[in-house]
Amino acid sequence: MDYVYILREAIVWIVTIFWIYQFIISLCSLVKLKEKPLKVNKQHKFMAVIPAHNEQEVIVNLIESLKNQNYEKELYDIYVIADNCTDHTARLARNAGAIVYERYDETKKTKGFALDWFLGQKIEENAQYDAVCIFDADNIADKNFLTAMNKKLCQGEEVVQGYRDIKNPTDNWITSGYALFYWTMHKFYHLARYNLGLSPLLNGTGFMVKFDIIKENGGWKTVTLTEDIEFSLQRILKGKRLGWATEAIVYDEQPTGFNQSWSQRSRWTVGHMQCIKQYTGKLAEAAKEHKTLVNFDGLMYIVGSTPMFILTVLLLLSNFALYALDGMTRLELFKNLLMYLVPTFVLPSLTAALVMYIDGKPLKPMLKGFFTYPLFMGSWIVINIKCLFKRQTNWEKITHNRDIKINEVIDTNIQEVEKV
């Protein structure tokens, strides 16, 4: 019993210190910093790149939103990578005004491979672009996206994540769960770290990379299922921080079906596990060698995923073990379980409500979402447990059920704000 008690106390200290660290950093999101000065004042030339696999239902909406940017039309081109498509994605994209590259490779189907294939060609061509902006086919971009990213380039930023908002946050409990999760992460993880001088992470879509960085890498060299996180960790390993642009907004459509959400989040979890395997040792060495908080915080991100989840499970099991060995009363067991259940299932809803209040988002449309958010987060816990033993590595397409255009999203947001 003594060994179980010592193990439990050690885990309690590790978990407590980890979350105190995260809490202190998250407070930095509430600090409003001065705008960074411009290092140059120019209009940069962009590639807007859209990897797409059978996206005929939504591809045109994104292209139209990009064509309507408040930015010089001669200073950006829209590319679609029609990746192993068997529908009309390529034809519709061309008709909408995009430059289409068609790719067929049954052995390498992920987004990372498609990007590497396309960007490799642009490097060989010595294409005259300053930066690349990456979008998912189901996105729609705010009209000021490129203007905001151009400003970041002028401020000296090289890799910048935009604000990934949600097209359909009120469709059901699943989409509201995604929305609350992303809004919270944007505020208390990405913005907080950017304000503190640490590094946010790329978030899958709506981000910008300086083309010189792509050239230095020789393309997009990622191999895991979470190519965005992997690329971020590669930058952090070099001691390079990523940027954050709240004004560069891209709206993303979230799956409404639980099976699709389960599959998507399982893939993300496995991708994180792949990054843990490949980058934990490297980040630890970098933190030891460079002694920078950027490297250390990158290591904390890795530690805070699956390893921290496993420690938390062990903590719960140690409580039950002590109770079974008469080392803990029933009341003490109940208190210890509450100390886990409240932060895991209640606190996220309250935190999300606080974020929405601070950011001026209307709370009323999301009331149901606050109550179902614990169910969404609970399902993610089950996914984590499942992925520890059975790892899904196949990519599955997310079906898009709605044809949402940029003006519909803007009009809906305006109406909700006016109601408030």
GROMACS .gro file of N, CA and C in nm, residues 144-210:
model
  201
  144ASN      N    1  -1.073   3.975  -4.551
  144ASN     CA    2  -0.949   4.043  -4.510
  144ASN      C    3  -0.838   3.945  -4.474
  145PHE      N    4  -0.856   3.817  -4.510
  145PHE     CA    5  -0.757   3.716  -4.471
  145PHE      C    6  -0.618   3.749  -4.525
  146LEU      N    7  -0.606   3.772  -4.655
  146LEU     CA    8  -0.474   3.797  -4.714
  146LEU      C    9  -0.416   3.930  -4.667
  147THR      N   10  -0.500   4.030  -4.645
  147THR     CA   11  -0.453   4.158  -4.594
  147THR      C   12  -0.391   4.140  -4.456
  148ALA      N   13  -0.456   4.061  -4.371
  148ALA     CA   14  -0.404   4.036  -4.237
  148ALA      C   15  -0.273   3.958  -4.242
  149MET      N   16  -0.265   3.859  -4.331
  149MET     CA   17  -0.143   3.781  -4.343
  149MET      C   18  -0.030   3.865  -4.402
  150ASN      N   19  -0.062   3.954  -4.494
  150ASN     CA   20   0.041   4.042  -4.551
  150ASN      C   21   0.100   4.130  -4.441
  151LYS      N   22   0.015   4.176  -4.351
  151LYS     CA   23   0.063   4.259  -4.240
  151LYS      C   24   0.160   4.180  -4.151
  152LYS      N   25   0.128   4.052  -4.127
  152LYS     CA   26   0.217   3.969  -4.047
  152LYS      C   27   0.352   3.950  -4.116
  153LEU      N   28   0.350   3.932  -4.246
  153LEU     CA   29   0.476   3.921  -4.320
  153LEU      C   30   0.556   4.050  -4.307
  154CYS      N   31   0.488   4.163  -4.316
  154CYS     CA   32   0.556   4.292  -4.304
  154CYS      C   33   0.614   4.312  -4.164
  155GLN      N   34   0.555   4.246  -4.065
  155GLN     CA   35   0.606   4.255  -3.928
  155GLN      C   36   0.720   4.157  -3.902
  156GLY      N   37   0.754   4.076  -4.003
  156GLY     CA   38   0.867   3.986  -3.990
  156GLY      C   39   0.830   3.843  -3.953
  157GLU      N   40   0.700   3.812  -3.947
  157GLU     CA   41   0.657   3.675  -3.916
  157GLU      C   42   0.679   3.585  -4.038
  158GLU      N   43   0.715   3.459  -4.013
  158GLU     CA   44   0.745   3.367  -4.123
  158GLU      C   45   0.641   3.254  -4.135
  159VAL      N   46   0.588   3.209  -4.024
  159VAL     CA   47   0.484   3.105  -4.024
  159VAL      C   48   0.374   3.153  -3.929
  160VAL      N   49   0.252   3.168  -3.981
  160VAL     CA   50   0.145   3.230  -3.902
  160VAL      C   51   0.017   3.149  -3.915
  161GLN      N   52  -0.044   3.119  -3.801
  161GLN     CA   53  -0.175   3.054  -3.800
  161GLN      C   54  -0.284   3.160  -3.791
  162GLY      N   55  -0.386   3.149  -3.877
  162GLY     CA   56  -0.500   3.237  -3.870
  162GLY      C   57  -0.604   3.186  -3.771
  163TYR      N   58  -0.710   3.264  -3.755
  163TYR     CA   59  -0.817   3.229  -3.661
  163TYR      C   60  -0.915   3.135  -3.728
  164ARG      N   61  -0.917   3.010  -3.681
  164ARG     CA   62  -1.004   2.907  -3.739
  164ARG      C   63  -1.140   2.910  -3.671
  165ASP      N   64  -1.234   2.978  -3.735
  165ASP     CA   65  -1.370   2.986  -3.682
  165ASP      C   66  -1.454   2.873  -3.742
  166ILE      N   67  -1.580   2.865  -3.700
  166ILE     CA   68  -1.666   2.753  -3.737
  166ILE      C   69  -1.783   2.802  -3.821
  167LYS      N   70  -1.809   2.735  -3.934
  167LYS     CA   71  -1.925   2.767  -4.017
  167LYS      C   72  -2.057   2.733  -3.948
  168ASN      N   73  -2.060   2.616  -3.883
  168ASN     CA   74  -2.186   2.558  -3.838
  168ASN      C   75  -2.184   2.523  -3.689
  169PRO      N   76  -2.158   2.620  -3.600
  169PRO     CA   77  -2.143   2.587  -3.458
  169PRO      C   78  -2.271   2.542  -3.389
  170THR      N   79  -2.387   2.575  -3.445
  170THR     CA   80  -2.513   2.544  -3.377
  170THR      C   81  -2.590   2.432  -3.444
  171ASP      N   82  -2.526   2.356  -3.534
  171ASP     CA   83  -2.598   2.248  -3.602
  171ASP      C   84  -2.645   2.141  -3.504
  172ASN      N   85  -2.556   2.095  -3.418
  172ASN     CA   86  -2.590   1.995  -3.316
  172ASN      C   87  -2.481   1.994  -3.208
  173TRP      N   88  -2.490   1.898  -3.117
  173TRP     CA   89  -2.397   1.894  -3.003
  173TRP      C   90  -2.254   1.867  -3.047
  174ILE      N   91  -2.238   1.801  -3.163
  174ILE     CA   92  -2.103   1.770  -3.211
  174ILE      C   93  -2.035   1.897  -3.262
  175THR      N   94  -2.104   1.970  -3.349
  175THR     CA   95  -2.043   2.092  -3.406
  175THR      C   96  -2.023   2.198  -3.299
  176SER      N   97  -2.115   2.206  -3.202
  176SER     CA   98  -2.095   2.303  -3.094
  176SER      C   99  -1.976   2.262  -3.008
  177GLY      N  100  -1.954   2.131  -2.992
  177GLY     CA  101  -1.838   2.084  -2.917
  177GLY      C  102  -1.708   2.126  -2.985
  178TYR      N  103  -1.701   2.108  -3.117
  178TYR     CA  104  -1.583   2.153  -3.191
  178TYR      C  105  -1.563   2.304  -3.173
  179ALA      N  106  -1.672   2.380  -3.187
  179ALA     CA  107  -1.662   2.526  -3.179
  179ALA      C  108  -1.608   2.570  -3.043
  180LEU      N  109  -1.666   2.518  -2.937
  180LEU     CA  110  -1.622   2.557  -2.803
  180LEU      C  111  -1.476   2.516  -2.779
  181PHE      N  112  -1.438   2.401  -2.830
  181PHE     CA  113  -1.300   2.354  -2.815
  181PHE      C  114  -1.203   2.448  -2.887
  182TYR      N  115  -1.233   2.480  -3.014
  182TYR     CA  116  -1.143   2.566  -3.091
  182TYR      C  117  -1.138   2.707  -3.034
  183TRP      N  118  -1.251   2.763  -2.999
  183TRP     CA  119  -1.252   2.899  -2.944
  183TRP      C  120  -1.169   2.908  -2.817
  184THR      N  121  -1.178   2.805  -2.733
  184THR     CA  122  -1.099   2.803  -2.609
  184THR      C  123  -0.950   2.790  -2.638
  185MET      N  124  -0.915   2.699  -2.729
  185MET     CA  125  -0.774   2.680  -2.764
  185MET      C  126  -0.715   2.807  -2.827
  186HIS      N  127  -0.793   2.872  -2.914
  186HIS     CA  128  -0.744   2.994  -2.978
  186HIS      C  129  -0.706   3.098  -2.873
  187LYS      N  130  -0.790   3.113  -2.772
  187LYS     CA  131  -0.768   3.218  -2.672
  187LYS      C  132  -0.660   3.180  -2.572
  188PHE      N  133  -0.678   3.066  -2.508
  188PHE     CA  134  -0.596   3.033  -2.393
  188PHE      C  135  -0.472   2.950  -2.426
  189TYR      N  136  -0.460   2.902  -2.549
  189TYR     CA  137  -0.337   2.834  -2.588
  189TYR      C  138  -0.259   2.917  -2.689
  190HIS      N  139  -0.316   2.939  -2.807
  190HIS     CA  140  -0.241   3.003  -2.915
  190HIS      C  141  -0.213   3.151  -2.887
  191LEU      N  142  -0.318   3.229  -2.858
  191LEU     CA  143  -0.298   3.372  -2.834
  191LEU      C  144  -0.212   3.395  -2.710
  192ALA      N  145  -0.236   3.315  -2.606
  192ALA     CA  146  -0.158   3.331  -2.483
  192ALA      C  147  -0.010   3.313  -2.510
  193ARG      N  148   0.024   3.211  -2.585
  193ARG     CA  149   0.165   3.185  -2.614
  193ARG      C  150   0.223   3.292  -2.706
  194TYR      N  151   0.146   3.337  -2.801
  194TYR     CA  152   0.194   3.442  -2.890
  194TYR      C  153   0.224   3.570  -2.810
  195ASN      N  154   0.136   3.605  -2.717
  195ASN     CA  155   0.156   3.724  -2.635
  195ASN      C  156   0.281   3.712  -2.548
  196LEU      N  157   0.309   3.589  -2.504
  196LEU     CA  158   0.421   3.566  -2.412
  196LEU      C  159   0.554   3.550  -2.484
  197GLY      N  160   0.550   3.539  -2.618
  197GLY     CA  161   0.674   3.518  -2.692
  197GLY      C  162   0.707   3.372  -2.710
  198LEU      N  163   0.611   3.284  -2.679
  198LEU     CA  164   0.627   3.140  -2.706
  198LEU      C  165   0.568   3.111  -2.843
  199SER      N  166   0.546   2.984  -2.872
  199SER     CA  167   0.501   2.949  -3.007
  199SER      C  168   0.361   2.888  -3.006
  200PRO      N  169   0.266   2.949  -3.080
  200PRO     CA  170   0.141   2.879  -3.109
  200PRO      C  171   0.171   2.760  -3.201
  201LEU      N  172   0.067   2.690  -3.241
  201LEU     CA  173   0.082   2.576  -3.331
  201LEU      C  174  -0.006   2.594  -3.453
  202LEU      N  175   0.035   2.536  -3.565
  202LEU     CA  176  -0.053   2.534  -3.681
  202LEU      C  177  -0.174   2.448  -3.649
  203ASN      N  178  -0.287   2.486  -3.709
  203ASN     CA  179  -0.414   2.428  -3.669
  203ASN      C  180  -0.486   2.362  -3.785
  204GLY      N  181  -0.409   2.307  -3.880
  204GLY     CA  182  -0.469   2.228  -3.986
  204GLY      C  183  -0.507   2.304  -4.111
  205THR      N  184  -0.553   2.427  -4.094
  205THR     CA  185  -0.598   2.504  -4.210
  205THR      C  186  -0.595   2.653  -4.177
  206GLY      N  187  -0.599   2.736  -4.282
  206GLY     CA  188  -0.600   2.880  -4.260
  206GLY      C  189  -0.470   2.934  -4.205
  207PHE      N  190  -0.357   2.882  -4.256
  207PHE     CA  191  -0.228   2.931  -4.208
  207PHE      C  192  -0.140   2.973  -4.325
  208MET      N  193  -0.036   3.048  -4.294
  208MET     CA  194   0.054   3.104  -4.394
  208MET      C  195   0.198   3.065  -4.362
  209VAL      N  196   0.274   3.028  -4.465
  209VAL     CA  197   0.416   2.996  -4.451
  209VAL      C  198   0.493   3.075  -4.556
  210LYS      N  199   0.596   3.142  -4.513
  210LYS     CA  200   0.681   3.214  -4.607
  210LYS      C  201   0.743   3.115  -4.705
   0.00000   0.00000   0.00000
